[in-house]
Short mmCIF file of C-alpha atoms and ligand atoms in Angstrom, two decimals:
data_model
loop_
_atom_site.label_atom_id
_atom_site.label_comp_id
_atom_site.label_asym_id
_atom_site.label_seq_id
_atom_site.Cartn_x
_atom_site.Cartn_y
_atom_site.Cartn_z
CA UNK T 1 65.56 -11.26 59.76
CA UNK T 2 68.66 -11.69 61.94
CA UNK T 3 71.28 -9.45 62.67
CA UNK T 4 73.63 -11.04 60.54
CA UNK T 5 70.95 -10.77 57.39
CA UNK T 6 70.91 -6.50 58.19
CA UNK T 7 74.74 -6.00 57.85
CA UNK T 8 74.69 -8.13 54.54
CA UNK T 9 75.41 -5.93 51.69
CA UNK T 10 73.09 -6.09 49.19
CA UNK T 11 73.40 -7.99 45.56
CA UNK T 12 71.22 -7.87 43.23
CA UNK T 13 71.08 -9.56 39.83
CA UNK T 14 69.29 -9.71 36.41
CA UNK T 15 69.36 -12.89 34.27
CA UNK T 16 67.72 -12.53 31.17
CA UNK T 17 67.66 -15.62 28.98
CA UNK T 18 68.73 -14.10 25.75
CA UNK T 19 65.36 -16.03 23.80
CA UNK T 20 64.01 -12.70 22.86
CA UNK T 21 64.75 -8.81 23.07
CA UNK T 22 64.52 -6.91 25.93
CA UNK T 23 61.12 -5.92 26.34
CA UNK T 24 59.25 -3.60 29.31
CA UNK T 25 58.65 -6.30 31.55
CA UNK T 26 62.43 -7.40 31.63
CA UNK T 27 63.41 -3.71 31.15
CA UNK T 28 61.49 -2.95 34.93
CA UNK T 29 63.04 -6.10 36.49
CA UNK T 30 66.66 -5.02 35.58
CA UNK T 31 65.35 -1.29 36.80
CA UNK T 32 63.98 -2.64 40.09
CA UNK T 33 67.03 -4.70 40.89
CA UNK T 34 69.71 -1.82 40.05
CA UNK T 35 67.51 0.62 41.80
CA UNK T 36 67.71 -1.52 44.93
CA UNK T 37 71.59 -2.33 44.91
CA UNK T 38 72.35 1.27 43.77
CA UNK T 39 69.95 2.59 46.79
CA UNK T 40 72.00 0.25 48.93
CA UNK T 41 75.07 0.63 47.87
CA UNK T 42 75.06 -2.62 46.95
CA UNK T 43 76.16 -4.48 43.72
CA UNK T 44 74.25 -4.92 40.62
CA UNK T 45 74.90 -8.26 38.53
CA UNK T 46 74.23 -9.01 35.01
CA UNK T 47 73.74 -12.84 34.31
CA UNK T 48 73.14 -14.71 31.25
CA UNK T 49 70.74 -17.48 31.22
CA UNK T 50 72.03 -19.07 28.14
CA UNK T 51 71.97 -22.76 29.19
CA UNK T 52 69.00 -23.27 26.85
CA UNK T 53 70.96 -23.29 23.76
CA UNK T 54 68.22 -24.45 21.39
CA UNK T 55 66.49 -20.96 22.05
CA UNK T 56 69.25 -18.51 22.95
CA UNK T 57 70.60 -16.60 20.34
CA UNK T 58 73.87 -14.10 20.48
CA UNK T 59 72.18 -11.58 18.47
CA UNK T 60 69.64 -11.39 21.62
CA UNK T 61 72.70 -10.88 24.38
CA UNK T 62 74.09 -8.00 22.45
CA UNK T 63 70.58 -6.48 22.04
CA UNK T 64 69.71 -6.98 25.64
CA UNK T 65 73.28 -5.77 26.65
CA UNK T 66 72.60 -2.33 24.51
CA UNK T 67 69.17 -2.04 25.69
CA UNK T 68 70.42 -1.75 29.27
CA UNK T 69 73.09 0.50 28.64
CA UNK T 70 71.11 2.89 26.87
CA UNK T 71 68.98 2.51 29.82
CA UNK T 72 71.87 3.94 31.56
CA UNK T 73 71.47 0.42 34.00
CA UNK T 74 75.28 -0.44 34.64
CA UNK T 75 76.23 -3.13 36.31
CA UNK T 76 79.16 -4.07 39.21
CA UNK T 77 80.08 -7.67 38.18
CA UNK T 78 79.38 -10.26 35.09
CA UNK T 79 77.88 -10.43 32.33
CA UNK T 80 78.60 -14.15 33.69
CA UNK T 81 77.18 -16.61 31.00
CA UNK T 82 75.70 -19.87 32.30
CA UNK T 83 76.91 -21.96 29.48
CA UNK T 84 80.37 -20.96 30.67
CA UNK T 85 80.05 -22.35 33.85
CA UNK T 86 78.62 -25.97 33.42
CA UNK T 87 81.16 -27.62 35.48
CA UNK T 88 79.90 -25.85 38.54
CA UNK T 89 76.65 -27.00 37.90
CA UNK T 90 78.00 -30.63 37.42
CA UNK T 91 79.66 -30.40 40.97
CA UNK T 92 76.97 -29.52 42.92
CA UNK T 93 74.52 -32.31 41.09
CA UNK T 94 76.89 -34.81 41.80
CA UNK T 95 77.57 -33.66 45.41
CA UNK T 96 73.29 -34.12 45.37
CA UNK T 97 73.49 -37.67 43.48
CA UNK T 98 76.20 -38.56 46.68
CA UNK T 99 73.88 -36.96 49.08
CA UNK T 100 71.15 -39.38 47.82
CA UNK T 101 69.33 -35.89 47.73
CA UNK T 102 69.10 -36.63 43.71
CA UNK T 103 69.21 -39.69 41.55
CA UNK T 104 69.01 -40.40 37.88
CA UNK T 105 65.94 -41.37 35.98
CA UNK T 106 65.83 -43.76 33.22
CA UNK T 107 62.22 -43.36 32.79
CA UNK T 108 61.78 -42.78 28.60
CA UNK T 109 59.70 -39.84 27.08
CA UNK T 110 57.14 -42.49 26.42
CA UNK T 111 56.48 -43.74 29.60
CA UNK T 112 56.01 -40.66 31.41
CA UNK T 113 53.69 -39.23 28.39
CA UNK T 114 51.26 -41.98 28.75
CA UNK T 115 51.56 -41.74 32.59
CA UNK T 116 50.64 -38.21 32.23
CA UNK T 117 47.77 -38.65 29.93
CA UNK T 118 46.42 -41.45 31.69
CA UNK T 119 46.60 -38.80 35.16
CA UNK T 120 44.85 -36.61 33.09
CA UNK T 121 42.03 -38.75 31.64
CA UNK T 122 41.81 -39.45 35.44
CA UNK T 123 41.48 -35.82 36.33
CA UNK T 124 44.88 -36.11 38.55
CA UNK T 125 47.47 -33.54 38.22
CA UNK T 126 50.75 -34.92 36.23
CA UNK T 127 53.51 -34.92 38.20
CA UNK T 128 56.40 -37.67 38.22
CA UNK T 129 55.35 -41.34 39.79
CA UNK T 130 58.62 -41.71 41.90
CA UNK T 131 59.74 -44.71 39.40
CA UNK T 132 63.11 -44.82 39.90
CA UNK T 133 63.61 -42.93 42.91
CA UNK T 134 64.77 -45.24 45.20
CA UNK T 135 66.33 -47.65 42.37
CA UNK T 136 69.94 -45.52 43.41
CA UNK T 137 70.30 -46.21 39.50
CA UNK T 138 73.81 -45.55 37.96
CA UNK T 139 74.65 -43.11 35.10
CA UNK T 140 73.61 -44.13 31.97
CA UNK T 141 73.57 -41.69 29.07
CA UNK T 142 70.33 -40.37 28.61
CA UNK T 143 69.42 -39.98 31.72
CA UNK T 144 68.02 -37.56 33.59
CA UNK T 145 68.74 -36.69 37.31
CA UNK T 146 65.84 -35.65 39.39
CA UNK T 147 65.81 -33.89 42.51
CA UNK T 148 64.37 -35.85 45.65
CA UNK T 149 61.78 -33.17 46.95
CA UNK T 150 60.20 -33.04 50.19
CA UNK T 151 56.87 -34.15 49.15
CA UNK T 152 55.05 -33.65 53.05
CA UNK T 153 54.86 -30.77 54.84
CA UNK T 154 55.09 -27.47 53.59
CA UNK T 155 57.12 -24.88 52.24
CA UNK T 156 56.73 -21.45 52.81
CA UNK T 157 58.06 -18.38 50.99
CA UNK T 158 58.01 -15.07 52.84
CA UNK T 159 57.55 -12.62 49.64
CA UNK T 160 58.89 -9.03 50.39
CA UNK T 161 55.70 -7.53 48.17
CA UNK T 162 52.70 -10.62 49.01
CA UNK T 163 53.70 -11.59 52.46
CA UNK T 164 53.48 -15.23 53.06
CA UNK T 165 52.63 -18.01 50.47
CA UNK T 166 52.32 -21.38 51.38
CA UNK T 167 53.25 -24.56 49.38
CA UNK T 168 51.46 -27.55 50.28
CA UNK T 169 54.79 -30.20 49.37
CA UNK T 170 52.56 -32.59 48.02
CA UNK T 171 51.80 -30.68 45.40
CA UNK T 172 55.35 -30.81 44.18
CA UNK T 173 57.38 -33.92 42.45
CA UNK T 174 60.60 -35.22 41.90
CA UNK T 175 61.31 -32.72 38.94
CA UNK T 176 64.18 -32.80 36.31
CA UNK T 177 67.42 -31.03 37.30
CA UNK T 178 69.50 -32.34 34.53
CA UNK T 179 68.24 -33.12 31.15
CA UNK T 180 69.65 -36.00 29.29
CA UNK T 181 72.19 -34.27 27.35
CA UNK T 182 73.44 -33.19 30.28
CA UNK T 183 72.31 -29.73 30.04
CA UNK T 184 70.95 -28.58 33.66
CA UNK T 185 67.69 -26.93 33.89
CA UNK T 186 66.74 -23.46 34.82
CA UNK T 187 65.35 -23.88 38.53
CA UNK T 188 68.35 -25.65 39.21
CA UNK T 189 71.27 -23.56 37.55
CA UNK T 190 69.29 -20.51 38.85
CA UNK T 191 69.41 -21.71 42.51
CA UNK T 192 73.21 -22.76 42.46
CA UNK T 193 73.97 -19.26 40.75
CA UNK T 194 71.92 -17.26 43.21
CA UNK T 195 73.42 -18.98 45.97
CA UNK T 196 77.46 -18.78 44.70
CA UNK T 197 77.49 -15.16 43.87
CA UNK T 198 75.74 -14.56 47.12
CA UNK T 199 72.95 -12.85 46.18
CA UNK T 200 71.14 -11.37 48.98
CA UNK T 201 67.51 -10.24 47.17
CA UNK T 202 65.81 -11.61 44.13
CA UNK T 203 63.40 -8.87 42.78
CA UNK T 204 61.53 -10.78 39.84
CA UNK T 205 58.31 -11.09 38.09
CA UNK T 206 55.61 -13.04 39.68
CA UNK T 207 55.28 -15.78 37.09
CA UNK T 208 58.39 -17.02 39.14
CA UNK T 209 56.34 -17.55 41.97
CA UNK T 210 55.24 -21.40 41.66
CA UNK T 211 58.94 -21.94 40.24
CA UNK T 212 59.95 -20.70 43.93
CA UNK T 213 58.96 -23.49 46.34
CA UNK T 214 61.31 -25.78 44.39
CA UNK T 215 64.38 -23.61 44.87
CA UNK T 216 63.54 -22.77 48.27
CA UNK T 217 63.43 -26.99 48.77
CA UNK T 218 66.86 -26.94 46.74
CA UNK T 219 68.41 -24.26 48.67
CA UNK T 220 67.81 -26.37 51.96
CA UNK T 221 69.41 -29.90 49.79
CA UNK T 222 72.60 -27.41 49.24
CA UNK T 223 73.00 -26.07 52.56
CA UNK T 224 72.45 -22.60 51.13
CA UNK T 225 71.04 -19.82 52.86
CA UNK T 226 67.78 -18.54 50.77
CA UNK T 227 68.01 -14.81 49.32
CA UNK T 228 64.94 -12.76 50.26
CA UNK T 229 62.23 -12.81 47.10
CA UNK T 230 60.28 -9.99 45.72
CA UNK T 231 57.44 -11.08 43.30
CA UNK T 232 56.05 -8.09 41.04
CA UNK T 233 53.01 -8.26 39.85
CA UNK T 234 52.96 -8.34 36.15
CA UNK T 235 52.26 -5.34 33.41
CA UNK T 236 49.04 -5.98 31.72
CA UNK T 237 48.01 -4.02 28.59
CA UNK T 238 44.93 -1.20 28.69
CA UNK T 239 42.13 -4.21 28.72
CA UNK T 240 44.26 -5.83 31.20
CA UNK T 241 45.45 -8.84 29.15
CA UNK T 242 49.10 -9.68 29.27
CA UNK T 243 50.85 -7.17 27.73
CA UNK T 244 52.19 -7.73 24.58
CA UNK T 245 52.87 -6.16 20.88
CA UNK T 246 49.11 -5.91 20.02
CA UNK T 247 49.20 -3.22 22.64
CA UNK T 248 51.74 -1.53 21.30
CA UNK T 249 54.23 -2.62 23.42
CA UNK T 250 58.03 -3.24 21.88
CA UNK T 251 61.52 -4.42 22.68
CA UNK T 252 63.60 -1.09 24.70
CA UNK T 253 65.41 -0.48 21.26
CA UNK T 254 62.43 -0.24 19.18
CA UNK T 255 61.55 2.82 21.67
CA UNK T 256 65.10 4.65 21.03
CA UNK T 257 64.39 4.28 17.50
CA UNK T 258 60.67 5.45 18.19
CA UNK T 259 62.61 8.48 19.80
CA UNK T 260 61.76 8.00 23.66
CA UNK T 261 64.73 9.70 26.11
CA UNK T 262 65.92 7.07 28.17
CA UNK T 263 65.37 9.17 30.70
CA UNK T 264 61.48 8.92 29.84
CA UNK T 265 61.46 5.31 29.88
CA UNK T 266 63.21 5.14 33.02
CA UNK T 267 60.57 7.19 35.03
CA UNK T 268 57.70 5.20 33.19
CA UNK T 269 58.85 1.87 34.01
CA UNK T 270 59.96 3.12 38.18
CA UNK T 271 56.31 4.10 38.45
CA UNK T 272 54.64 0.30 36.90
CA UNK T 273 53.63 -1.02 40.05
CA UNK T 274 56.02 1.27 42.10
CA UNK T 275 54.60 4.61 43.66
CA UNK T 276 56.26 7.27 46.13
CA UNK T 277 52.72 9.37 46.77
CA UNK T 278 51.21 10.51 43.42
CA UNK T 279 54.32 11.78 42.39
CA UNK T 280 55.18 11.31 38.56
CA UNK T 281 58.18 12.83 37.33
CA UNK T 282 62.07 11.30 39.35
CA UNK T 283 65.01 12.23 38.01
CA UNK T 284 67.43 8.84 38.02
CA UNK T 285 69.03 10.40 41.73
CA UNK T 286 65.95 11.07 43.27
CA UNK T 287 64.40 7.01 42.32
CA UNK T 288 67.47 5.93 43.93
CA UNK T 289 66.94 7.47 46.88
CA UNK T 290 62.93 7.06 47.46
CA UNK T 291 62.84 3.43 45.75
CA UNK T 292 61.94 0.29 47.92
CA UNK T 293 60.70 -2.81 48.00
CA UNK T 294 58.04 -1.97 50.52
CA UNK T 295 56.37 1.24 47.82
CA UNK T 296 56.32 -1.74 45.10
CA UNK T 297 52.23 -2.64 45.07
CA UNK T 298 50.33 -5.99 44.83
CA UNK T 299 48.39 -5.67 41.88
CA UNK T 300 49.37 -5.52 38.57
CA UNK T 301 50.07 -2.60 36.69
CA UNK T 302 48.63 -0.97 33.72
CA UNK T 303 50.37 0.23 30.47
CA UNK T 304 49.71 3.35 29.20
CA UNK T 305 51.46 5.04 26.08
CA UNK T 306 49.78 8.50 26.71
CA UNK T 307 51.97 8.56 30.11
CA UNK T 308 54.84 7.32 28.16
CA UNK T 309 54.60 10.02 25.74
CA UNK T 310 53.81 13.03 28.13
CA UNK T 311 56.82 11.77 30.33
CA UNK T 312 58.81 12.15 26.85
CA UNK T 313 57.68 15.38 26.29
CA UNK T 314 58.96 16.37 30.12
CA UNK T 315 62.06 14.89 29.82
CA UNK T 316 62.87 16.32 25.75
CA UNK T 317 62.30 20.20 27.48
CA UNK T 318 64.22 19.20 30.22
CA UNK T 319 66.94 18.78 28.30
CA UNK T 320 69.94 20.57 27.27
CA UNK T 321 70.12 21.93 23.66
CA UNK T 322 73.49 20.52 23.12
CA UNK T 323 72.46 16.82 24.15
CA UNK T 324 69.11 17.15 22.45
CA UNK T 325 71.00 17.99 19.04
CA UNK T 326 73.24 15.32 19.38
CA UNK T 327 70.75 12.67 20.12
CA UNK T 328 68.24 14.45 17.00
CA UNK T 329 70.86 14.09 14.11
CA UNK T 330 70.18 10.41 13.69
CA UNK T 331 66.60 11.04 13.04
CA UNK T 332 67.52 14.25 10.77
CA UNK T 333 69.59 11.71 8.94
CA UNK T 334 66.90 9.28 8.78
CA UNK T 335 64.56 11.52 7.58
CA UNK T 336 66.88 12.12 4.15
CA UNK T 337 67.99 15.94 5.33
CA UNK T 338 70.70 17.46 5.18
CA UNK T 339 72.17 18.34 8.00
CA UNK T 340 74.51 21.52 7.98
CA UNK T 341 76.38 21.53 11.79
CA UNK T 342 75.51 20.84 15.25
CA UNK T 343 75.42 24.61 15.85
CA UNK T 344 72.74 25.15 13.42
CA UNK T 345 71.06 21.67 14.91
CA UNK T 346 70.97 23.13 18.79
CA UNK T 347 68.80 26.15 17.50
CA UNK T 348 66.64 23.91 15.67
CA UNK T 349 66.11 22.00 18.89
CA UNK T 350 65.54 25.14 20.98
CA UNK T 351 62.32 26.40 19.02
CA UNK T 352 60.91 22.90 18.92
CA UNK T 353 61.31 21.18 22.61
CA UNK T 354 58.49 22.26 23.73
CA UNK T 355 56.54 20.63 20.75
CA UNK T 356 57.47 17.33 19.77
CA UNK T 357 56.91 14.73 22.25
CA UNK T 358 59.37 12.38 20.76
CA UNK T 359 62.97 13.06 18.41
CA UNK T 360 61.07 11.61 15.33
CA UNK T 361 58.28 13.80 15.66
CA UNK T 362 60.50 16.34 16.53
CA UNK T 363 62.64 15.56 13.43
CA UNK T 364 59.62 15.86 11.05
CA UNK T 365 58.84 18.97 12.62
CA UNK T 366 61.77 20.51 11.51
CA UNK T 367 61.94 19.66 7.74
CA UNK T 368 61.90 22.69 6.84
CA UNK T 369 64.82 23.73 8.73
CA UNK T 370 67.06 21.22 6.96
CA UNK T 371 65.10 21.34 3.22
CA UNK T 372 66.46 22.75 0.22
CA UNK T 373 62.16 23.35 -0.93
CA UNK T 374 59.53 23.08 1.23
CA UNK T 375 56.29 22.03 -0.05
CA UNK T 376 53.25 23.78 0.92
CA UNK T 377 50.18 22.63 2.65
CA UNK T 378 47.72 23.36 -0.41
CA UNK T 379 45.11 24.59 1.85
CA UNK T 380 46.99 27.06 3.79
CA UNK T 381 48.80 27.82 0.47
CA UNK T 382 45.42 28.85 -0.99
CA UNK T 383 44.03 30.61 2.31
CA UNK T 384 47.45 32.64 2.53
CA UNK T 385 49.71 33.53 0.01
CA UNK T 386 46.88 35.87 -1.61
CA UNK T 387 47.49 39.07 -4.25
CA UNK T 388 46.60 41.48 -0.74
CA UNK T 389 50.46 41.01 0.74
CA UNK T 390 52.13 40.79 -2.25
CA UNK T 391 53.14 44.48 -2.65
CA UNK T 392 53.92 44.00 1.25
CA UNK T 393 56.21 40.89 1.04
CA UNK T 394 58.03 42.61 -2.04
CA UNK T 395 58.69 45.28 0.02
CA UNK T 396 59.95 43.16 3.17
CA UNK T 397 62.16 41.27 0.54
CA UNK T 398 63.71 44.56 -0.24
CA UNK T 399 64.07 45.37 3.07
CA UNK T 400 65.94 42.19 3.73
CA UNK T 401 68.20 42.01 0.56
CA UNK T 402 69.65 45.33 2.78
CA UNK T 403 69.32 44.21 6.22
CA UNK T 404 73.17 43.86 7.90
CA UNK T 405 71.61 42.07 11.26
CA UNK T 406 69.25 39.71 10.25
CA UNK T 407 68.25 38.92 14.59
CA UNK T 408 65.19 38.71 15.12
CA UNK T 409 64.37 42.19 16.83
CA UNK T 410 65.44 43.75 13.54
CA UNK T 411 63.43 41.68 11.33
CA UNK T 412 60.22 41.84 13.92
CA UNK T 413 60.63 45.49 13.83
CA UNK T 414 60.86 45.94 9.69
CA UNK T 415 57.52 43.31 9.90
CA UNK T 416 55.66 45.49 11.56
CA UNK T 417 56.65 48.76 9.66
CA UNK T 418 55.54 47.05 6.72
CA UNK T 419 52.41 45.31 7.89
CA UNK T 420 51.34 48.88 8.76
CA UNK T 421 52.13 50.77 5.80
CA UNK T 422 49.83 48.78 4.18
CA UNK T 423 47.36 47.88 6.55
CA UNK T 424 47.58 44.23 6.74
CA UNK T 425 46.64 42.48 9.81
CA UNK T 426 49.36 40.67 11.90
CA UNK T 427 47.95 37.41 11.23
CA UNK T 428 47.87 38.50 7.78
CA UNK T 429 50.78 38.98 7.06
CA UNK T 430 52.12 36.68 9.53
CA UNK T 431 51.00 33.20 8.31
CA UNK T 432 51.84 34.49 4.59
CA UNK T 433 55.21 34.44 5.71
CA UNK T 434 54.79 31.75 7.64
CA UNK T 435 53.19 29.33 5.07
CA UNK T 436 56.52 30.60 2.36
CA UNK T 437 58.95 29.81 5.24
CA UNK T 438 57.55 26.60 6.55
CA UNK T 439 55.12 25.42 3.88
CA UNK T 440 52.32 25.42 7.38
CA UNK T 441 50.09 27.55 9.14
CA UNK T 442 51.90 26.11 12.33
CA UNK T 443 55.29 26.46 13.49
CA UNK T 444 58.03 28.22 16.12
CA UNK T 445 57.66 31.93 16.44
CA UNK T 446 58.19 33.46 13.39
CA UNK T 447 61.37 35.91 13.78
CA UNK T 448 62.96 32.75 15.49
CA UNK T 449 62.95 30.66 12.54
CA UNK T 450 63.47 33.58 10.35
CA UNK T 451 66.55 34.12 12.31
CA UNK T 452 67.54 30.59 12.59
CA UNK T 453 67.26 29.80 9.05
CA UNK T 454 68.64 32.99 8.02
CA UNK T 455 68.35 35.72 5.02
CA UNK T 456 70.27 32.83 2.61
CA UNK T 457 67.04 30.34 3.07
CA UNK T 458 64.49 32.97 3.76
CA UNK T 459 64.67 35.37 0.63
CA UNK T 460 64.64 32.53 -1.91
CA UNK T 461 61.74 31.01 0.04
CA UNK T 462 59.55 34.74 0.07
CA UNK T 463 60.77 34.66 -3.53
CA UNK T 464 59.26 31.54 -4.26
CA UNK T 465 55.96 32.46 -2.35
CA UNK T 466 55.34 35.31 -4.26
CA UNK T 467 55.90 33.42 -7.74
CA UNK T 468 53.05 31.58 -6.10
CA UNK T 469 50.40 33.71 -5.14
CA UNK T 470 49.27 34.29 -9.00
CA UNK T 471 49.21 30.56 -9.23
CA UNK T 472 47.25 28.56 -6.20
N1 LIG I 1 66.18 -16.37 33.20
C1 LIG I 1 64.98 -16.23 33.94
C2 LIG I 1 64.00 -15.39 33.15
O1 LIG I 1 64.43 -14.67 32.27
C3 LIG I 1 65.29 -15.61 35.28
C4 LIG I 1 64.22 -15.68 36.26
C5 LIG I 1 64.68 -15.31 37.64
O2 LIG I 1 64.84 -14.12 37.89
O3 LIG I 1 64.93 -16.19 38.46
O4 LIG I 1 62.82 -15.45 33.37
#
């Protein structure tokens, strides 16, 4: 690296193609490439890769766009779309064409099918014959232009996480950099773009790797210095196959809706394929500080929802009441409840952060915060609300009915008078309230939720259990 390279600031971009959602695999790229710039200083660009416009779809840009804003990745300059900027393109493939460092191709479909089958039936690899390479052929419509690579020699590609690679040239052909509807392709558009918004390191997925000898070749055609190149090694699922849906992998949004922190996410993906020690848990500061290229590892990395999930669980107690509430009312909402004010929502959240691992479990949790009538587990119905604390619970309902601070000291203090007076055992008398209030055997400490869901929900509820107990 010269000096010159060192005092370059650093850009950085990510250019999905907008053919699909944003899944984990693009998700990490973006994360790995703002991470960098943001560690740096440097600038973060978004770029869409829309020149394929058979496949790319609007619906997918705005998807992608949210997906990385929820992810909390901003970025410096762009979007830029590539369909917008065609006529760059067109200059530098006709400054090529002039160059005699490209030419156009008239070869048809046909032709080069049967030339590849026959290469094929001979056990050669296909590549392109060199037909009309030196014809310096005019433009015709329909024609392709091809790029004139250096097919001796080598080229070599110094990769920031696998070190060297070395392309043998001949391996390589004269391949297509403009279709014949004059659309250019991806390794070209990709190189020109890279080059023009100066982008000084390319942090991408290693399925780019065999695409990078021929834009390290075009580069050199264009007078344009190379950026470095960081190839991560792909996520595979649990039985290391690519990953994909069957392991339970989905686009970024399907995990909001799922009820993931983005937070959560954000720490997952750092840590596929890049470590600092065996430490887990970064806050967004602390990744920016410790990531590098150098910590990113060679193999590929494994997914695993059970990390996913305890991350979630971290980051949902980490987090404050207030934000927690806000984010949970969707799911409330979703579930059918009610839901009263964001007061009443932050206590919810405060009894139950440190039991759901995501907001949807979370939001089932709390049912019977927001429901007008719980139902009751049958079997905990049966095993609790028995004729024994009946005299007790019509007693505590008294007690209530006259209660002017319904906190939870008072009420915990009028429990245990009564549970005494007539001998019941806590856990008596405990999960018979417990079952009337919350319908389970399970839940947030009992004067809490008596508390939260105060005397207006609870009396009608102890009511109702008591109604019961001559009847499960
Ligand atoms: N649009 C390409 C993709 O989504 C970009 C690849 C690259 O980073 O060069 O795979």
């Amino acid at each position: 690296m010269s000096a010159r390279d060192n005092s370059k600031k650093v850009r950085t971009r990510f250019p999905p193609s907008p053919t699909g959602h944003l899944h984990l695999g693009g998700a990490r790229t973006a994360l790995f490439n703002w991470l960098f710039a943001r560690h740096h200083k440097g600038t973060f660009i978004l770029r869409i890769e829309d020149t394929d416009i058979s496949r790319s779809r609007p619906e997918y840009v705005n998807s992608i766009i949210e997906g990385l804003k929820w992810l909390g990745l901003d970025w410096d300059e762009g979007p830029y779309f590539q369909s917008e900027r065609l006529s760059i393109y067109r200059e530098h493939i006709e400054r090529l064409i002039n160059e005699g460092k490209a030419y156009y191709c008239y070869c048809t479909k046909e032709e080069l099918e049967e030339k590849r089958k026959a290469a094929l039936a001979q056990g050669r690899k296909p590549r392109y014959d060199g037909t009309c390479r030196d014809k310096h052929l005019p433009k015709k419509p329909g024609a392709v232009v091809r790029f004139r690579s250096e097919l001796v020699g080598e080229t070599v590609l110094n990769d920031l996480i696998h070190g060297p690679i070395i392309f043998e040239n001949r391996e390589l052909d004269d391949w297509v950099i403009q279709r014949g509807d004059g659309i250019p392709t991806y390794n070209f558009v990709v190189v020109v773009d890279d080059a023009i918004m100066g982008i000084t390191h390319i942090i991408r997925g290693d399925d780019h790797i065999n695409n990078t000898p021929k834009q390290l070749q075009l580069y050199k055609a264009l007078g344009y210095e190379p950026p470095k190149f960081a190839h991560v090694p792909m996520i595979l699922g649990p039985d290391k196959a690519k990953l994909s849906k069957r392991h339970g992998a989905s686009p970024i949004l399907e995990y909001k809706e799922e009820g993931y922190l983005p937070q959560a996410l954000v720490n997952f993906l750092a840590r596929l394929g890049w470590s600092y020690g065996d430490q887990e848990i970064f806050s967004i500061e602390e990744l920016i500080e410790k990531f590098d290229i150098s910590h990113i590892g060679k193999s590929a990395s494994i997914f695993n929802r059970e990390k996913l999930l305890w991350l979630n669980a971290h980051y949902i107690k980490e987090e404050k009441d207030e934000g927690l509430a806000r984010k949970l009312i969707p799911f409330l909402k979703k579930e059918g409840y009610q839901v009263p004010d964001i007061d009443y929502v932050k206590k919810v959240v405060s009894t139950l952060k440190t039991r759901a691992k995501t907001l949807s479990e979370m939001a089932k949790m709390a049912d019977f915060y927001f429901l007008e009538e719980i139902s009751y587990d049958m079997e905990a119905a049966k095993k609790f609300l028995v004729p024994d604390i009946k005299e007790a619970m019509e007693e505590f309902i008294k007690a209530i009915e006259k209660l002017s601070d319904f906190s939870q000291d008072i009420l915990e203090n009028l429990f245990r008078d009564i549970q005494k007076k007539y001998n019941l055992s806590t856990r008596k008398f405990a999960q018979a309230i417990r079952v009337s209030l919350t319908g389970r055997t399970v839940s947030p400490g009992l004067f809490e939720i008596m508390a939260i869901l105060g005397r207006e929900r609870v009396l009608p509820r102890l009511k109702r259990a008591i109604a019961t107990i001559d009847h499960v």
